[in-house]
Short mmCIF file of C-alpha atoms in Angstrom, two decimals:
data_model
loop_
_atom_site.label_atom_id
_atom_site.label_comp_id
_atom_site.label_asym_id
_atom_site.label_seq_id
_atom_site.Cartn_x
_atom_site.Cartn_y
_atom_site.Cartn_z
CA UNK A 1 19.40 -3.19 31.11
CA UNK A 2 16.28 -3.63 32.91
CA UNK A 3 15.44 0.54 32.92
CA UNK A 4 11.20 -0.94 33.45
CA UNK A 5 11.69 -3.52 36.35
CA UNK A 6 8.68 -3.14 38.63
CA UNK A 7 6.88 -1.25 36.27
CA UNK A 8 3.36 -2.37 35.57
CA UNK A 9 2.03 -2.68 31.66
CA UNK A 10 -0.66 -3.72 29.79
CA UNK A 11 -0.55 -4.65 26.13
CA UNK A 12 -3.74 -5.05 24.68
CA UNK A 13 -4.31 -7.63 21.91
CA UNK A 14 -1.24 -9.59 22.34
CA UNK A 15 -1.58 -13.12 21.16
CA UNK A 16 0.53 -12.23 17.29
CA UNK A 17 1.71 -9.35 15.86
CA UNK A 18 2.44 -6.21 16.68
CA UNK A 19 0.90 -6.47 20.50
CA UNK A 20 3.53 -10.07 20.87
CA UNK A 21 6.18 -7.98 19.54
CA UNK A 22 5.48 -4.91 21.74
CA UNK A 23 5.24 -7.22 24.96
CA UNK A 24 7.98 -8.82 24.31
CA UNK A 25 10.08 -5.25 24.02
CA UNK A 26 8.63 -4.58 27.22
CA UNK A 27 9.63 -7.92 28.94
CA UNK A 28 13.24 -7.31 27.43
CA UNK A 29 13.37 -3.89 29.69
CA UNK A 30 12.34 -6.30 33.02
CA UNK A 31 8.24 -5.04 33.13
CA UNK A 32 5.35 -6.86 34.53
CA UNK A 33 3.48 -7.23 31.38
CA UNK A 34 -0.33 -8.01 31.38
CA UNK A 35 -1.33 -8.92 28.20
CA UNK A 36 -5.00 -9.55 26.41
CA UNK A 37 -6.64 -11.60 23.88
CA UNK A 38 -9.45 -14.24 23.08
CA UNK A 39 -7.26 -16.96 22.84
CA UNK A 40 -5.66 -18.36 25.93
CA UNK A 41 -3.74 -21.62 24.69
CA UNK A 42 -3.39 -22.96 21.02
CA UNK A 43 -7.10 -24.92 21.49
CA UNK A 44 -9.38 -22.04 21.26
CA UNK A 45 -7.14 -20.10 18.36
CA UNK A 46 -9.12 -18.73 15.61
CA UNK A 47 -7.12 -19.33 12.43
CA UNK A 48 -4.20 -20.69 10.71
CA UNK A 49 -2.00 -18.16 12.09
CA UNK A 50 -3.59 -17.02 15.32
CA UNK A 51 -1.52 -17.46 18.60
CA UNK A 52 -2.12 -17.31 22.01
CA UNK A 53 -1.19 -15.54 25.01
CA UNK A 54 0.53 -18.66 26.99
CA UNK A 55 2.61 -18.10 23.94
CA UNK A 56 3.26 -15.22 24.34
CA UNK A 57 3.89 -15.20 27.58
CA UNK A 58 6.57 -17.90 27.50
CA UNK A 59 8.28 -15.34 25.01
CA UNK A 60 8.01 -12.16 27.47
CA UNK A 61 9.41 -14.32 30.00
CA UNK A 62 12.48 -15.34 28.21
CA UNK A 63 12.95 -12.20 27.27
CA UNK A 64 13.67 -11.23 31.30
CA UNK A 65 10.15 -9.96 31.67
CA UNK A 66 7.20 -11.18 34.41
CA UNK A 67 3.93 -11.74 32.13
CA UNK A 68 0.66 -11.94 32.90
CA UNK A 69 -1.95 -12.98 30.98
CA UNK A 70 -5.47 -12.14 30.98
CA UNK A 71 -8.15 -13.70 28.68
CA UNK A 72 -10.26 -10.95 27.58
CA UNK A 73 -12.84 -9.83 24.37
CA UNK A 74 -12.34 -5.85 23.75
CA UNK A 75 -15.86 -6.14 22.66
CA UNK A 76 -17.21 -7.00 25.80
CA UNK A 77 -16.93 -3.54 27.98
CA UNK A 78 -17.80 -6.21 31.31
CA UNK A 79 -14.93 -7.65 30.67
CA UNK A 80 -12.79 -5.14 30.16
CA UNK A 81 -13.51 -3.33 33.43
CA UNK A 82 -13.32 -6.33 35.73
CA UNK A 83 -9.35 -6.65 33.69
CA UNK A 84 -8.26 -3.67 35.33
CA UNK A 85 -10.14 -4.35 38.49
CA UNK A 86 -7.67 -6.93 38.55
CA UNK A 87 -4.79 -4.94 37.54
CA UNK A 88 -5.73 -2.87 40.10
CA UNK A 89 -6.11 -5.66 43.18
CA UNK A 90 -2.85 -7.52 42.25
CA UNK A 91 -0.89 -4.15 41.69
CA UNK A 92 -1.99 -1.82 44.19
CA UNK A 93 -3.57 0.44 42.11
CA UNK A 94 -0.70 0.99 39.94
CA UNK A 95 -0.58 0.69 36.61
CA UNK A 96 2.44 2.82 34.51
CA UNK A 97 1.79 1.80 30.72
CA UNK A 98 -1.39 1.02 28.74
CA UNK A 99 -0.39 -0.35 24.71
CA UNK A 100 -4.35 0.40 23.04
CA UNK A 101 -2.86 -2.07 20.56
CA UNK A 102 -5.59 -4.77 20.16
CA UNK A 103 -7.78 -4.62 16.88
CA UNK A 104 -10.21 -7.13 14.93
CA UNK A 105 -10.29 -5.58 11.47
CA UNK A 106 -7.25 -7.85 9.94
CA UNK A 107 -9.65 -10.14 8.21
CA UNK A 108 -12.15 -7.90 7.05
CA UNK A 109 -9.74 -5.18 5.84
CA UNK A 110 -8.27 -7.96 3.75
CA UNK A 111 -11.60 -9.49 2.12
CA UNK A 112 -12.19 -5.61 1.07
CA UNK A 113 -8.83 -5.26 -0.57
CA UNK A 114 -9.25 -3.64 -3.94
CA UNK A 115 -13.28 -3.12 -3.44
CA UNK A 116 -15.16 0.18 -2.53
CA UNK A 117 -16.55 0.93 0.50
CA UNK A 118 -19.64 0.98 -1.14
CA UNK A 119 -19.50 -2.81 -2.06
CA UNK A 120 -19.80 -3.95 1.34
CA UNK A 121 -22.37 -3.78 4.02
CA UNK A 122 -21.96 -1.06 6.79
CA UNK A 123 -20.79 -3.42 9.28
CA UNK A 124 -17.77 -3.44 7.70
CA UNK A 125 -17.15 -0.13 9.88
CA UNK A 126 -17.30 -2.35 13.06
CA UNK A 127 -15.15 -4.86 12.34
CA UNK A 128 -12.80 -2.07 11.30
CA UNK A 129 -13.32 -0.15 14.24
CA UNK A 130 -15.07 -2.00 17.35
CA UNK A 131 -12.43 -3.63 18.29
CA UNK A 132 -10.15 -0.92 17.48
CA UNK A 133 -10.81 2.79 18.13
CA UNK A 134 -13.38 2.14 20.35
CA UNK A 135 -12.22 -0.10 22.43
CA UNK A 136 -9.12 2.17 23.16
CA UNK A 137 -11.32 4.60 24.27
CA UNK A 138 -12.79 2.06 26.71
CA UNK A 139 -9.22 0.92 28.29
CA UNK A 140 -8.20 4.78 28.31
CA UNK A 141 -10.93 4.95 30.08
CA UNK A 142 -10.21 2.71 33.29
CA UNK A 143 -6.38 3.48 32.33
CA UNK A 144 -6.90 7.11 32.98
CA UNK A 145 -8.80 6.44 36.57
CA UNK A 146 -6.16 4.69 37.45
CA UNK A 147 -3.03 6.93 36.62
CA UNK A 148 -4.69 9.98 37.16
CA UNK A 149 -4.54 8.83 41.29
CA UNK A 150 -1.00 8.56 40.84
CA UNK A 151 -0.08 11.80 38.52
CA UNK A 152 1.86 9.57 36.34
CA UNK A 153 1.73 7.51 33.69
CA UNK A 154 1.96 6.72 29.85
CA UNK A 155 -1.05 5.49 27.07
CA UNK A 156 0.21 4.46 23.66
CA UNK A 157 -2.47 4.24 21.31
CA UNK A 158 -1.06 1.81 18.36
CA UNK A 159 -1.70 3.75 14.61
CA UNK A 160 -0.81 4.10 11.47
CA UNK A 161 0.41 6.05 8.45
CA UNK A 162 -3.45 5.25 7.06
CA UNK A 163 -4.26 8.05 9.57
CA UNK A 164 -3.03 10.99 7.72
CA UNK A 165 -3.32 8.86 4.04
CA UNK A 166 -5.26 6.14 2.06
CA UNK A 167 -4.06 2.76 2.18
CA UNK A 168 -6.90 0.19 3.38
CA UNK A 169 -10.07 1.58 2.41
CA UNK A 170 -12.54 4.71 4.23
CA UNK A 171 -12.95 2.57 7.13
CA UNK A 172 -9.93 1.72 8.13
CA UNK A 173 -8.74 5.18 7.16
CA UNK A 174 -11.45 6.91 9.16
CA UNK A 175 -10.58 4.75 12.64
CA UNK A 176 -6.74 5.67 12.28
CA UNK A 177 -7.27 9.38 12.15
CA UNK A 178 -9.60 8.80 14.90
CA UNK A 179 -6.80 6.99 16.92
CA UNK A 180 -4.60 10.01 16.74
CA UNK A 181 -7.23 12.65 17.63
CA UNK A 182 -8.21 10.25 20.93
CA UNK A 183 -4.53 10.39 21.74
CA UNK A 184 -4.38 13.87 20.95
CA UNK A 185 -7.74 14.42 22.74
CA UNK A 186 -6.61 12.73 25.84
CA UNK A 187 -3.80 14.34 26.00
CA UNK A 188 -5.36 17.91 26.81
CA UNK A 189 -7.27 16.48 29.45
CA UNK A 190 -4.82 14.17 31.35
CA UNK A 191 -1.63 16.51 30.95
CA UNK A 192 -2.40 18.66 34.44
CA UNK A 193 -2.84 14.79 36.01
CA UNK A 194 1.40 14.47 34.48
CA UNK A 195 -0.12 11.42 32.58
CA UNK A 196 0.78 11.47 28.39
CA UNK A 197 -0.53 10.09 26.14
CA UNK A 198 0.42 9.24 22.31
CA UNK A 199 -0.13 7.83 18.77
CA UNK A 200 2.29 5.75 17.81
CA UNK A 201 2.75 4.89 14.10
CA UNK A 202 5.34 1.57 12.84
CA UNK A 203 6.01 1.07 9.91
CA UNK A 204 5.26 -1.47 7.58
CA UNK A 205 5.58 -4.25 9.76
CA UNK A 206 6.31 -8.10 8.94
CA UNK A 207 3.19 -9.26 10.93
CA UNK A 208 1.84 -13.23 10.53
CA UNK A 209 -0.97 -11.69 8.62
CA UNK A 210 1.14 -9.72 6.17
CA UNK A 211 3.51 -12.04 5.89
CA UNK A 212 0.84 -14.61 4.71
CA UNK A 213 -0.87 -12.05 2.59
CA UNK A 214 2.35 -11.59 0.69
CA UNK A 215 2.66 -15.32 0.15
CA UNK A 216 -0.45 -15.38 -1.69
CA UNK A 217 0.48 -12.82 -3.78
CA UNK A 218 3.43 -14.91 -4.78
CA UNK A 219 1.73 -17.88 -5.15
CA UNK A 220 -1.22 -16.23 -6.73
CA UNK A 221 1.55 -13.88 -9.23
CA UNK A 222 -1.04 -10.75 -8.32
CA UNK A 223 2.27 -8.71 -8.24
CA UNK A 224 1.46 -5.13 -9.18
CA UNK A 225 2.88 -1.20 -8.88
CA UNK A 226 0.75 -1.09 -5.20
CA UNK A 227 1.73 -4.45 -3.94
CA UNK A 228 5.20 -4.62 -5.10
CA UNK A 229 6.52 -2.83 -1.84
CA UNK A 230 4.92 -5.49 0.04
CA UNK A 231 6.06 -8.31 -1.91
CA UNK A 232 9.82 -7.09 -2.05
CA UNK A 233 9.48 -6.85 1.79
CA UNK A 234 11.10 -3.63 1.24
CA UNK A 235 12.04 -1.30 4.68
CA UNK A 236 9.98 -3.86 6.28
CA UNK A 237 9.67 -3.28 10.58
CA UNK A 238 9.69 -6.39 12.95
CA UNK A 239 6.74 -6.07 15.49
CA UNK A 240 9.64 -6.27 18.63
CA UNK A 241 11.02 -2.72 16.95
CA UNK A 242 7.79 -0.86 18.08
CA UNK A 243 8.27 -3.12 21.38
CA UNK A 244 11.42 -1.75 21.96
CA UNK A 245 10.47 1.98 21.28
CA UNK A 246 7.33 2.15 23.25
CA UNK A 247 9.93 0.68 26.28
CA UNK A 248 11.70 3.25 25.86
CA UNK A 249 9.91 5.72 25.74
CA UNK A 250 7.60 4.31 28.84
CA UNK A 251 11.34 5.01 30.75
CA UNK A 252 11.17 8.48 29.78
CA UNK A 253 11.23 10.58 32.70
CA UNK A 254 10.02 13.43 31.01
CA UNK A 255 7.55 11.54 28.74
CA UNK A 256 4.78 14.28 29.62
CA UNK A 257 7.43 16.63 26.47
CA UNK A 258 5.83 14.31 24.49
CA UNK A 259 2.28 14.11 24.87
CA UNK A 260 -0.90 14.88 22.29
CA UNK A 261 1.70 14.36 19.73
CA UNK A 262 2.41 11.12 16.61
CA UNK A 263 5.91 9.31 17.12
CA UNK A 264 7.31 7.39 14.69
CA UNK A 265 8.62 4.13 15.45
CA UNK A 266 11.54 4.04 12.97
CA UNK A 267 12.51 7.64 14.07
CA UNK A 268 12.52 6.96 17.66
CA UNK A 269 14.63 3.60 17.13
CA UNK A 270 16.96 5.72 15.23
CA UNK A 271 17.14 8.43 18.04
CA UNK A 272 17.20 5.87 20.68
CA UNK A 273 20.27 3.85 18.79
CA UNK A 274 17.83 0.56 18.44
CA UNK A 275 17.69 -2.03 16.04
CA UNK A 276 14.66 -4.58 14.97
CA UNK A 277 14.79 -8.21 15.99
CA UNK A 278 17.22 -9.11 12.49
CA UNK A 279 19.13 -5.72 14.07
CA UNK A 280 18.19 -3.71 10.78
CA UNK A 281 16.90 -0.52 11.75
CA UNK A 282 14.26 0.49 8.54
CA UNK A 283 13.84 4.21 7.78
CA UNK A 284 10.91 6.11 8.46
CA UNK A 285 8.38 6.03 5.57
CA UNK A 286 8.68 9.97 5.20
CA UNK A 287 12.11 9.50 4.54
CA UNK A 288 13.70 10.09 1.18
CA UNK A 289 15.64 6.84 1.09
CA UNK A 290 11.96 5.26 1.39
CA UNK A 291 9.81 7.45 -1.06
CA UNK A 292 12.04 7.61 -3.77
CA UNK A 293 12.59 3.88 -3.96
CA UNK A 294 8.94 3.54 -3.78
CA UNK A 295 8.38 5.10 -6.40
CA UNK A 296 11.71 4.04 -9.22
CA UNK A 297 11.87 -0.01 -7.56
CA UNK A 298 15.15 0.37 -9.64
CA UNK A 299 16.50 2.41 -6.69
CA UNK A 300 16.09 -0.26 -4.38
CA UNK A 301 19.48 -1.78 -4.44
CA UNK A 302 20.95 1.85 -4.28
CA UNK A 303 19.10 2.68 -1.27
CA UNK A 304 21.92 2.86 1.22
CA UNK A 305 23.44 6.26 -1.01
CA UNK A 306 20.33 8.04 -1.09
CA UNK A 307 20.45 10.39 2.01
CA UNK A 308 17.96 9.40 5.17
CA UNK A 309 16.44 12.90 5.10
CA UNK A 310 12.96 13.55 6.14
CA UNK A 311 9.86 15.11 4.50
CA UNK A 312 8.72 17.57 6.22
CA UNK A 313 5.42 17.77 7.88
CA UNK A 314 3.98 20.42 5.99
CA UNK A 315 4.64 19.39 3.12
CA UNK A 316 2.76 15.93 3.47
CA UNK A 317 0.17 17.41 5.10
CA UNK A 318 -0.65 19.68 2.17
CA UNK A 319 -0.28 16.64 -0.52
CA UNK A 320 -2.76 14.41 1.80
CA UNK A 321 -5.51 16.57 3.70
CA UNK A 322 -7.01 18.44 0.47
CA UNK A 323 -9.46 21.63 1.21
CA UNK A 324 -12.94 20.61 0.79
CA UNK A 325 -13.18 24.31 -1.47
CA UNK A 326 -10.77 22.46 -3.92
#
């Protein structure tokens, strides 16, 4: 069912990943889909693994969407503003769903793995963080100007569990709870304009970069407690299930219930009845058929009997954001 046809959306950072799968979500529910990166065609990729947004495009479009896309560095605040100048022109004015989705960190975070923040130099905040939490704040920016005209309108700032606990280092950890106090933030000031706006947290998600990560690890036999989970592949998310979530909830028509607040992409795809691109649908990470198999690996196999219940917010909250006075 096409529930977004004629509805204009802008992924940002779309080439791979979690911004391909999320456009191509999009595309499946009939949207006009701008989409951003550095690399237009396979020529000017910048790895191994990078891809580009004629590829994605070609996917968005056989998925049933319209894609457009729009060669763009989130660094460059120029460029960003003449991207939705252009939005703007082609669409007349309109503009429905911004995905703050792109980020730059990947390469970094990984050189850091295992290391202090202490043995790096303090760039290693910007490349964490750049292209990242501040560049949301610089499409939510010409987002908001736009939908704010209309009194309508969704932003979905793309975050993570790393947020609210550690898992990459002080950097990373630091521009994820930033993420969710922007969309938080935002939210207060754009809700009298009916425009929301989220965080959105996946899960642990089967991206090139992970995926390669965990090869090395097998090649390399660096298997451990930590990185077992990732090398197991264990409740692992497709990017297209956080595509298919954010479409939905972009058809909302009471999306503003929402706003200022974290949604979790397995819990939404489990309210909404959707499944990932291999049609699993993975539990949410505060879920006990998650934790405890985290934690006894034995369990694993037996997952399916342990019950899908949830763990509450108050109780994580307590276990992860310790009093200073402690």
């Amino acid at each position: 069912m096409k529930y977004l046809k004629d509805k204009v959306t802008l992924v940002t950072g779309a080439t791979r990943g979690l911004g391909k799968g999320i456009a191509i979500g999009l595309g499946e529910a009939g949207a006009i889909v701008y989409i951003t990166g550095r690399s237009l065609d396979r020529s000017n990729a910048g790895d191994k693994i990078s891809g580009s947004l004629r590829e994605t495009q070609a996917a968005v479009e056989a998925a049933g969407g319209i894609c457009i896309p729009v060669q763009v560095d989130h660094s460059n605040d120029e460029q960003v503003r003449l991207l939705f100048e252009r939005i703007q022109d082609e669409q007349n004015g309109k503009l429905d769903l911004l995905v703050n989705n792109v980020y730059s960190g990947v390469q970094a975070l990984k050189d850091a793995n295992g290391k202090p923040f202490w043995d790096f130099e303090p760039n290693l905040w910007d490349a964490c963080n750049q292209v990242g939490l501040r560049s949301h704040y610089v499409a939510s920016i010409f987002a908001a100007r736009m939908m704010t005209k209309h009194n309508s309108g969704l932003i979905c700032t793309i975050s993570s569990w790393g947020g609210m606990s550690y898992i990459f280092g002080a950097a990373y950890g630091a521009g994820k709870a930033g993420c969710d106090r922007l969309a938080a933030d935002m939210a207060v000031e754009l809700k009298k304009y009916n425009v929301a706006s989220i965080s959105v947290w996946p899960g642990i998600v089967g991206t090139e970069h992970i995926s390669l990560m965990v090869s090395e690890i097998e090649q390399t036999n660096a298997n451990n407690k930590q990185t077992s989970l990732m090398s197991d592949r264990y409740n692992w998310e497709t990017p297209l299930l956080t595509g298919r979530v954010i479409a939905k909830l972009a058809s909302e028509a009471n999306i503003i219930l929402r706003t200022g607040k974290v949604q979790i992409v397995a819990e939404l795809a489990q309210q909404y009845g959707l499944v990932d691109q291999d049609g699993n649908l993975p539990v949410s990470l505060r879920s006990l058929r998650f934790v405890l198999p985290s934690v006894l690996p034995a369990l694993r196999q037996y997952s399916s009997l342990i019950p899908d219940l949830k763990i509450p917010w108050s109780l994580l909250l307590i276990s992860t954001l310790k009093s200073p006075k402690n």
